[in-house]
Coordinates of C-alpha atoms and ligand atoms in Angstrom, one line a residue:
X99 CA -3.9 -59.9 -51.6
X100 CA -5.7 -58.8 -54.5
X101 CA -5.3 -61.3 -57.8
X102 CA -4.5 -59.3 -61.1
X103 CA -5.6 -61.4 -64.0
X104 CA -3.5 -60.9 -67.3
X105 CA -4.2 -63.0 -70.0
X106 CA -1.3 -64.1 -72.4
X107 CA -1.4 -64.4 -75.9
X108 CA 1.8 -65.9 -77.3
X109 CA 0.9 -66.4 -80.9
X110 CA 3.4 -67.7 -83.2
X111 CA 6.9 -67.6 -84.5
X112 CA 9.2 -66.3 -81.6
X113 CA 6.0 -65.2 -79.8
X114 CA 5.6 -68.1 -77.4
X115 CA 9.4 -67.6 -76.6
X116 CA 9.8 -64.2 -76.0
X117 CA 6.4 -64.4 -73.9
X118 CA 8.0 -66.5 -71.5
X119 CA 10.6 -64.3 -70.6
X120 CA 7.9 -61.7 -70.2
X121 CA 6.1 -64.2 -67.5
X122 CA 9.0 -64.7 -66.2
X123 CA 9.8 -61.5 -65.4
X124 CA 6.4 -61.1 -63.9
X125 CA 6.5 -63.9 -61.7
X126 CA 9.7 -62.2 -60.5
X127 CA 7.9 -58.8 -60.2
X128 CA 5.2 -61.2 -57.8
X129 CA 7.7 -62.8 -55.8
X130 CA 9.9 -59.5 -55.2
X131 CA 6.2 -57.3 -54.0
X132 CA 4.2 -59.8 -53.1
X133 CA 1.7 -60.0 -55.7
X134 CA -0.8 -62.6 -56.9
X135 CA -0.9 -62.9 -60.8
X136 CA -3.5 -65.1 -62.4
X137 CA -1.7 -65.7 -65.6
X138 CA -3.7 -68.1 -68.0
X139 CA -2.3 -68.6 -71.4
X140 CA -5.3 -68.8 -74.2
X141 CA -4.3 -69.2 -78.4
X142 CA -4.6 -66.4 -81.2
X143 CA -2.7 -66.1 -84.9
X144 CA -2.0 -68.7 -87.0
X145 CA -1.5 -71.4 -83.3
X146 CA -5.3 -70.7 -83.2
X147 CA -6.0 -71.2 -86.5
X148 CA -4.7 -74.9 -86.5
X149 CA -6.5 -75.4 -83.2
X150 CA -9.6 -74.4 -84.1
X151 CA -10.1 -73.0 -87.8
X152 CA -10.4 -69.3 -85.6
X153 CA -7.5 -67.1 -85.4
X154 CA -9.6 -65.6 -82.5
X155 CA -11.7 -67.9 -80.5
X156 CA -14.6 -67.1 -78.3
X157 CA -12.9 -68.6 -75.4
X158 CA -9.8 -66.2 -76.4
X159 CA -11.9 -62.8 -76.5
X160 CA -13.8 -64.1 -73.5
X161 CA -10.6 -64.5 -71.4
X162 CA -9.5 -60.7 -72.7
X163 CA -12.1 -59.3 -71.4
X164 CA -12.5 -60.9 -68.3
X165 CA -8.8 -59.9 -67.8
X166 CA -6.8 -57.1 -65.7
X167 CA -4.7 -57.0 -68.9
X168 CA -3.7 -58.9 -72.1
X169 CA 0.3 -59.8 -72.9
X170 CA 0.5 -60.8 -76.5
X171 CA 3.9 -62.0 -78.4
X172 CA 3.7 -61.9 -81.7
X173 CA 0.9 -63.1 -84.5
X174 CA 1.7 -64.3 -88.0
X175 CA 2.9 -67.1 -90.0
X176 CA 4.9 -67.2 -93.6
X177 CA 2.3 -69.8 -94.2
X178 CA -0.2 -67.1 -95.3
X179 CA 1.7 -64.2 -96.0
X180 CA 2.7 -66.4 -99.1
X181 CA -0.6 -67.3 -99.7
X182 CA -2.8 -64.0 -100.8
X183 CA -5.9 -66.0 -101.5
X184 CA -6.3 -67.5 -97.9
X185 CA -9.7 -66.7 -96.4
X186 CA -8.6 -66.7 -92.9
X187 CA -5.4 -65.4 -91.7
X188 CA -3.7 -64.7 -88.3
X189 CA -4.1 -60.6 -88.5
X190 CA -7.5 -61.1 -88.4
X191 CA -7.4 -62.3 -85.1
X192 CA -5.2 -59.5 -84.0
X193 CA -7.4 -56.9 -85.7
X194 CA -10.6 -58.2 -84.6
X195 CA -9.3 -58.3 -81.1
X196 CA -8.2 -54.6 -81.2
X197 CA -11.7 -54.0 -82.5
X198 CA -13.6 -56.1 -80.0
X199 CA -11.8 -54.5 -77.2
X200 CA -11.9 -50.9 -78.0
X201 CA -8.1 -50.4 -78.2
X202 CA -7.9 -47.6 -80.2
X203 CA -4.7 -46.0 -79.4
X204 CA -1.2 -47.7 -79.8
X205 CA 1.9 -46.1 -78.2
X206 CA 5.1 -47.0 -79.2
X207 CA 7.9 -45.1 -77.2
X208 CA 11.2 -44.7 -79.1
X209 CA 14.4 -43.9 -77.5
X210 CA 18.0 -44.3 -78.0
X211 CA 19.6 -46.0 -75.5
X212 CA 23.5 -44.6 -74.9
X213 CA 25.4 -48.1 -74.8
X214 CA 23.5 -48.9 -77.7
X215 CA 24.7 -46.3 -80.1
X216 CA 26.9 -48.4 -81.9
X217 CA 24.2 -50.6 -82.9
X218 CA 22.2 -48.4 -84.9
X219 CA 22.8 -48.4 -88.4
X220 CA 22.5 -44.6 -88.0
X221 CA 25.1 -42.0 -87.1
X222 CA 25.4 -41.5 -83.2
X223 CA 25.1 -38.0 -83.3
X224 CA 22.3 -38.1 -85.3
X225 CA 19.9 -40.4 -82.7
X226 CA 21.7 -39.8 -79.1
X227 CA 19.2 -38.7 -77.0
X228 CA 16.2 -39.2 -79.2
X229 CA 13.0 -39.7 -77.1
X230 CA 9.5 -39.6 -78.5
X231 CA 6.5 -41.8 -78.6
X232 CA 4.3 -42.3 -81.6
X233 CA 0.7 -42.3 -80.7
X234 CA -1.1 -44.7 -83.3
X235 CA -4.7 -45.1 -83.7
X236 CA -5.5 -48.3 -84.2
X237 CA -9.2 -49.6 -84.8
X238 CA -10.2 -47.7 -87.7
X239 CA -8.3 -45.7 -91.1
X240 CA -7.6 -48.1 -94.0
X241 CA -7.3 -51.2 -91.8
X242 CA -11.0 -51.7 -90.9
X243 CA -12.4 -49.9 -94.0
X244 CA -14.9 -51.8 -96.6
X245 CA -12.2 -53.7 -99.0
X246 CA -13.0 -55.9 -101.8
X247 CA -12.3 -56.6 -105.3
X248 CA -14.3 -54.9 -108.4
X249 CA -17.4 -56.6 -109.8
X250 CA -15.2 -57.7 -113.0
X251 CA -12.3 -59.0 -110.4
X252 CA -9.7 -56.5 -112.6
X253 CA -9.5 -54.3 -109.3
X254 CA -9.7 -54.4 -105.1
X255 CA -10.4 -51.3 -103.0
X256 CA -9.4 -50.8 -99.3
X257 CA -11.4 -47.5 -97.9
X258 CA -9.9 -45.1 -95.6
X259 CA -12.5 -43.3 -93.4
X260 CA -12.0 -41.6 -89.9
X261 CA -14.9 -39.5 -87.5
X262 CA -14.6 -36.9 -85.8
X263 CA -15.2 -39.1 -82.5
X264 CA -12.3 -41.4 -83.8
X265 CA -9.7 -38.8 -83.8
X266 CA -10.5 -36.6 -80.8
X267 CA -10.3 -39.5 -78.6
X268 CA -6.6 -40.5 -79.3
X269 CA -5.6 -36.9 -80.0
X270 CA -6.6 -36.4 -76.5
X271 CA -4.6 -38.8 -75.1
X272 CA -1.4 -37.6 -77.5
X273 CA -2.0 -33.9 -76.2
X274 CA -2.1 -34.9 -72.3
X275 CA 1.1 -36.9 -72.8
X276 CA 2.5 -33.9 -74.6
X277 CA 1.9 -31.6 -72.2
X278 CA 3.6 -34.0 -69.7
X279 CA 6.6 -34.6 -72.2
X280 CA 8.0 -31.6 -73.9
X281 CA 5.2 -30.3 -74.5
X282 CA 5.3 -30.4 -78.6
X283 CA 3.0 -32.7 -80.8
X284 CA 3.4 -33.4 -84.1
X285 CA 0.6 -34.7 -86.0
X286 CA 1.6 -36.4 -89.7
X287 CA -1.0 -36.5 -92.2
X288 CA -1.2 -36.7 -96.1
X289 CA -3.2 -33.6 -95.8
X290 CA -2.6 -32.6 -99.3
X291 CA -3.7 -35.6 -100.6
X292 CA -6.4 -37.1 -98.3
X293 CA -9.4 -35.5 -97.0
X294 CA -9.1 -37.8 -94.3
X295 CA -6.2 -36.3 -93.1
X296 CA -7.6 -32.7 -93.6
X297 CA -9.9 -34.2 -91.1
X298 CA -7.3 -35.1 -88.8
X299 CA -5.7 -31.3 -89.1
X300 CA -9.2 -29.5 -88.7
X301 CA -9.6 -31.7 -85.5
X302 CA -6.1 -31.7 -84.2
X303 CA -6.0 -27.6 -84.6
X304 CA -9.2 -27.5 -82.9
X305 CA -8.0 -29.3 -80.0
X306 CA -4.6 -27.4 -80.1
X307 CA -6.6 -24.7 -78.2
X308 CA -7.5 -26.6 -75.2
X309 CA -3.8 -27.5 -74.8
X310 CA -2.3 -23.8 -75.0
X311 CA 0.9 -25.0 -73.4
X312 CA 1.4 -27.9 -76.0
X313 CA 3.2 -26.7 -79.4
X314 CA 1.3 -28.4 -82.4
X315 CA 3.5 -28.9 -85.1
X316 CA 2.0 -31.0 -88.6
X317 CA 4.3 -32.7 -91.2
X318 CA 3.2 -34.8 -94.3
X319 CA 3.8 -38.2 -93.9
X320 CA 6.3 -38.6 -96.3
X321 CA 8.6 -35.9 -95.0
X322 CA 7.9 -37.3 -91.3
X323 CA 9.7 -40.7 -93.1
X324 CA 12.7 -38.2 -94.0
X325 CA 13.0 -36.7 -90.7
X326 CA 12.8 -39.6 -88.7
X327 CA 16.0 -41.0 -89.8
X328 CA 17.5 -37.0 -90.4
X329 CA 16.9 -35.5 -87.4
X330 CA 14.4 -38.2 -84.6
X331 CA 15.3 -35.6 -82.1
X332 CA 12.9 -32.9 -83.0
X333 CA 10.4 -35.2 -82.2
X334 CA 8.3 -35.4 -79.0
X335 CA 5.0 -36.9 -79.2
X336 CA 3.8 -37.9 -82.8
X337 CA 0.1 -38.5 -83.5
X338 CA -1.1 -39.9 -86.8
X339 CA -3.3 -42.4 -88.4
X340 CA -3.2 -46.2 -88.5
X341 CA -1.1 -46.9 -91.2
X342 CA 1.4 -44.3 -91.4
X343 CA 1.6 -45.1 -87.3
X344 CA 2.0 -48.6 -88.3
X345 CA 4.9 -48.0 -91.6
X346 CA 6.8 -45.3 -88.9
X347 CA 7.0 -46.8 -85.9
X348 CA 9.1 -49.6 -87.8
X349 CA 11.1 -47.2 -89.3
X350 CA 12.1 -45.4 -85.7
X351 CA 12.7 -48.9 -84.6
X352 CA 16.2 -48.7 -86.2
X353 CA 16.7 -45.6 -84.3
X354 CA 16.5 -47.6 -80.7
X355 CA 19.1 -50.5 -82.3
X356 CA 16.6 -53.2 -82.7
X357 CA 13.4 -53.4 -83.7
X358 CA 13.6 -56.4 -80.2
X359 CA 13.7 -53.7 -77.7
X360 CA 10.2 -52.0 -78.7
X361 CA 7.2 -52.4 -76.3
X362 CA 3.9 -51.2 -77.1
X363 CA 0.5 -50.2 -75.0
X364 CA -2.5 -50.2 -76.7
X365 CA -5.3 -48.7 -75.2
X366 CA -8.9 -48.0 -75.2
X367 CA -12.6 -48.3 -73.8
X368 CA -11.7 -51.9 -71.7
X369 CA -8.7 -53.8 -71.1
X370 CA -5.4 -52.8 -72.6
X371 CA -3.2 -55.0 -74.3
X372 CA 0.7 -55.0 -73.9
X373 CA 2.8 -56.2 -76.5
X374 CA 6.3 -56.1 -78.6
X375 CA 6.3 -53.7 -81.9
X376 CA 8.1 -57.1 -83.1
X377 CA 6.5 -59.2 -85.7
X378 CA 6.5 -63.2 -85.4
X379 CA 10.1 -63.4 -86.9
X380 CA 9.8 -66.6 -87.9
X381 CA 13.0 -67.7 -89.2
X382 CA 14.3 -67.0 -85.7
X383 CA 11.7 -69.5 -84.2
X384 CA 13.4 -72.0 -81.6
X385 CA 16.9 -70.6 -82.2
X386 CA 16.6 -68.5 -78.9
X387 CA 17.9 -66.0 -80.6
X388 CA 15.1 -63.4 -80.3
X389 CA 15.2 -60.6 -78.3
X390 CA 13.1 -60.6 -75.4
X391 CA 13.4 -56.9 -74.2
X392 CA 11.2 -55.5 -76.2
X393 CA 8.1 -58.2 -74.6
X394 CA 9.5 -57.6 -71.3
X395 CA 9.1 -53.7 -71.6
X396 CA 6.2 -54.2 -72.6
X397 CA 5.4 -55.9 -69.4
X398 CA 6.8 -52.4 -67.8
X399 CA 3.8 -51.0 -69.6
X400 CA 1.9 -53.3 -68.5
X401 CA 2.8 -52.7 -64.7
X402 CA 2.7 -49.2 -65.2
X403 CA -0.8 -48.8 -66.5
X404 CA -1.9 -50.9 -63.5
X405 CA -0.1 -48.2 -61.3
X406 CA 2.5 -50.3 -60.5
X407 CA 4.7 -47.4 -60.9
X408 CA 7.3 -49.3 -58.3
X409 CA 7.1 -52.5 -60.0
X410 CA 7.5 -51.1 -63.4
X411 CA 10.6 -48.9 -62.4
X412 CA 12.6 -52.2 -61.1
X413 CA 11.9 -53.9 -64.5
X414 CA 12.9 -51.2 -66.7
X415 CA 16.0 -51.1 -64.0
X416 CA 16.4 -55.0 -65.0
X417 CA 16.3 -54.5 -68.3
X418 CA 19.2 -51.3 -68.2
X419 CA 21.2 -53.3 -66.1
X420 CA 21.5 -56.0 -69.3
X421 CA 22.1 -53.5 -71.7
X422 CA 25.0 -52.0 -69.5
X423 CA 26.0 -55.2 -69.3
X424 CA 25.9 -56.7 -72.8
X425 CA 23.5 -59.6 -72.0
X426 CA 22.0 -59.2 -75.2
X427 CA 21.0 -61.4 -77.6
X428 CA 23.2 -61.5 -81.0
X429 CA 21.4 -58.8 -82.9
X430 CA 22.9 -56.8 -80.4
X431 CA 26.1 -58.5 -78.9
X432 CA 27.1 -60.5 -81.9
X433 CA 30.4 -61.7 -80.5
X434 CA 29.4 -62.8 -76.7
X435 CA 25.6 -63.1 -77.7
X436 CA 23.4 -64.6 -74.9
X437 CA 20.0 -66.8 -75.7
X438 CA 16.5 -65.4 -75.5
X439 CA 16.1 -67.4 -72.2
X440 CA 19.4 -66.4 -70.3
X441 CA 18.3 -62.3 -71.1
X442 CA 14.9 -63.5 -69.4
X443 CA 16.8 -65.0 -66.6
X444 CA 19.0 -62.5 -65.8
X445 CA 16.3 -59.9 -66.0
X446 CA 14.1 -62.0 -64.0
X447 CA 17.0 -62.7 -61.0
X448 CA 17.9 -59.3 -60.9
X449 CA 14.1 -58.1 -60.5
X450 CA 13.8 -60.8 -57.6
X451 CA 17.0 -59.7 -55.7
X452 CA 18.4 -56.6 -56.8
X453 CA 20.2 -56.0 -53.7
X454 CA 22.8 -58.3 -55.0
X455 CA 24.2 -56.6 -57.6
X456 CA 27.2 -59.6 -58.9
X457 CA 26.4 -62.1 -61.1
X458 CA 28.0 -64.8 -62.7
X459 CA 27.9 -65.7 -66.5
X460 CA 28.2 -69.4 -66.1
X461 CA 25.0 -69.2 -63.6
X462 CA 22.7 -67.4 -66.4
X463 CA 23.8 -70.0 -68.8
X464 CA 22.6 -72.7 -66.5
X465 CA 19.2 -71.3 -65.5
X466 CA 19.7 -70.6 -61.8
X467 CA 20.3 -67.6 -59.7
X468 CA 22.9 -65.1 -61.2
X469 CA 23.5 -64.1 -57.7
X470 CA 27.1 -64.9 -56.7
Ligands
IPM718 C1 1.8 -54.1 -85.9 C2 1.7 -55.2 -86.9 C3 0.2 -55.4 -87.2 C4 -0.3 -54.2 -87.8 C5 0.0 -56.6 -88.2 C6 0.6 -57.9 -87.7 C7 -1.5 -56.8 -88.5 O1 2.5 -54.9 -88.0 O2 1.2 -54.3 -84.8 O3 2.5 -53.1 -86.1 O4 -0.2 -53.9 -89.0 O5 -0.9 -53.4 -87.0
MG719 MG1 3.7 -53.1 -87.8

């Protein structure tokens, strides 16, 4: 039996909580097809920073690498988003390690699930049957341009440059999703503002022609903010930049119900990483209220980038069969909420024996089998 190595990153806030849901689920996934996971846990975010003074340490990046895969929670800590003079933060870990390893594409899928409707601040009609996934770049753009502050301290500069290189590779891998989707791209730019963008349109347009079956549509960021919420169904597959990937992807969140039940992938040149679109939400911190879905997708991903497709199919069955069922946590079933930990369990139960399809409340709330 071949061991798969995935290293896990839980971070901070609700990230080691939500994480272990996610193991969970994958020592279900092991047990149910008889695989061997080598799951080693190893610190980044603010945990690493009191550890070790590194919000990414050596032995961190080493493990990554080394690794089938990486599961991350969450990075981030009030601590220094309060604090704009601190020298060393927690996204610097995150943003060094998407460097380090390559992974320059994020992809966020978005979709409305049907019982969850209701849930979305927005009009059913408006989001049923929304299904699209937003192709982010993620290691260059404004994030990992030269920033500083002006010689006479009265300013700061962040840079925004992309190559050539940088966007053909992700709009590659936007197009061949496309034309395995509904075959229609959308690329959002601020191509009347930014040259960088005009980059972006040049090289996208250019591509357009290897991809004759793919329709190439291209909407200013701005009105892509005002369509999302209008009309998310007219979307497919949307490419764009790191930032406005980074500012829409939240927004579509509300579309799914809760931003708990987004995964991401993000790939690249070595290992991919798996993790939640979720931030560290720390105010929910050891409440178990956090949603654990979206880290447990994301495990989905995970599986299904290792070609797993089986695997990956029983999870996101797992996961359906909760939502059908309301074992949600309360952002999502406010009057009969369930914890963090019972969503894992009963996700985790019914991945290990699926055959029995009963289950009893009383048994998720204690922590053993749901099977009756
Ligand atoms: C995300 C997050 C990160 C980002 C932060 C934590 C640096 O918001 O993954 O979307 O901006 O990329
Ligand atoms: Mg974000």
């Amino acid at each position: 039996m071949k061991t798969i190595k995935i290293a896990v990153l839980p971070g901070d806030g609700i990230g080691p909580e939500v994480c272990r849901q996610a193991v969970k689920v994958l020592e279900a996934v092991a047990e149910r097809f008889d695989h061997h996971f080598d799951l080693q846990t190893y610190l980044m975010g603010a945990c690493a920073i009191d550890a070790t003074g590194n919000p990414l340490p050596d032995e961190t990046l080493d493990a990554c690498r080394a690794a089938d895969a990486v599961l991350l929670g969450a990075i981030g800590d009030p601590k220094y988003d309060n604090d704009p003079s601190a020298k060393v933060r927690p996204e610097q870990g995150l943003l060094r390690l998407r460097k380090e390893l390559g992974l320059f594409a994020n992809i966020r899928p978005v979709a409305a699930y049907d019982v969850l409707l209701p849930h979305s601040p927005l009009k059913t009609e408006r989001i049923k049957d929304t299904d699209m996934v937003i192709f982010r770049e993620l290691t260059g753009g404004i994030y990992f341009g030269e920033k500083g502050r002006t010689a006479d301290g009265e300013g700061a500069y962040d840079h925004c440059t992309y190559s050539r290189h940088e966007i053909r590779r992700i709009a590659h891998l936007a197009f061949q999703a496309a034309a395995c989707r509904r075959q229609h791209l959308t690329l959002v730019d601020k191509a009347n503002v930014l040259e960088t963008s005009r980059l972006w349109r040049e090289e996208v347009r250019e591509m357009a022609h290897q991809y004759p079956e793919v329709t190439v549509d291209y909407l200013f960021v701005d009105n892509a903010a005002m369509q999302m919420i209008l009309n998310p169904k007219q979307f497919d597959v949307v490419l764009t930049e790191n930032m406005f990937g980074d500012i829409i992807s939240d927004e579509a969140s509300v579309i799914a119900g809760s931003m708990g039940l987004l995964p991401s992938a993000s790939v690249g040149e070595e290992v991919a990483l798996f993790e939640p679109i979720h931030g560290s939400y720390p105010q929910a911190k050891g409440k178990g209220i956090a949603n654990p879905i979206a880290a447990i997708l994301s495990v989905a991903m995970l599986l299904e980038h290792l070609e797993l497709f089986s695997e990956a199919a029983l999870v996101r069955e797992a996961v359906d069969e909760a939502l059908n069922n309301s074992v949600l946590t309360p952002e999502l079933n406010p009057t009969a909420p369930y914890t963090t930990e019972e969503v894992g369990n009963y996700i985790a139960f019914w991945i290990a024996d699926s055959n029995e399809k009963q289950w009893n409340r009383n048994n998720v709330e204690i922590g053993i089998s749901t099977i009756i």
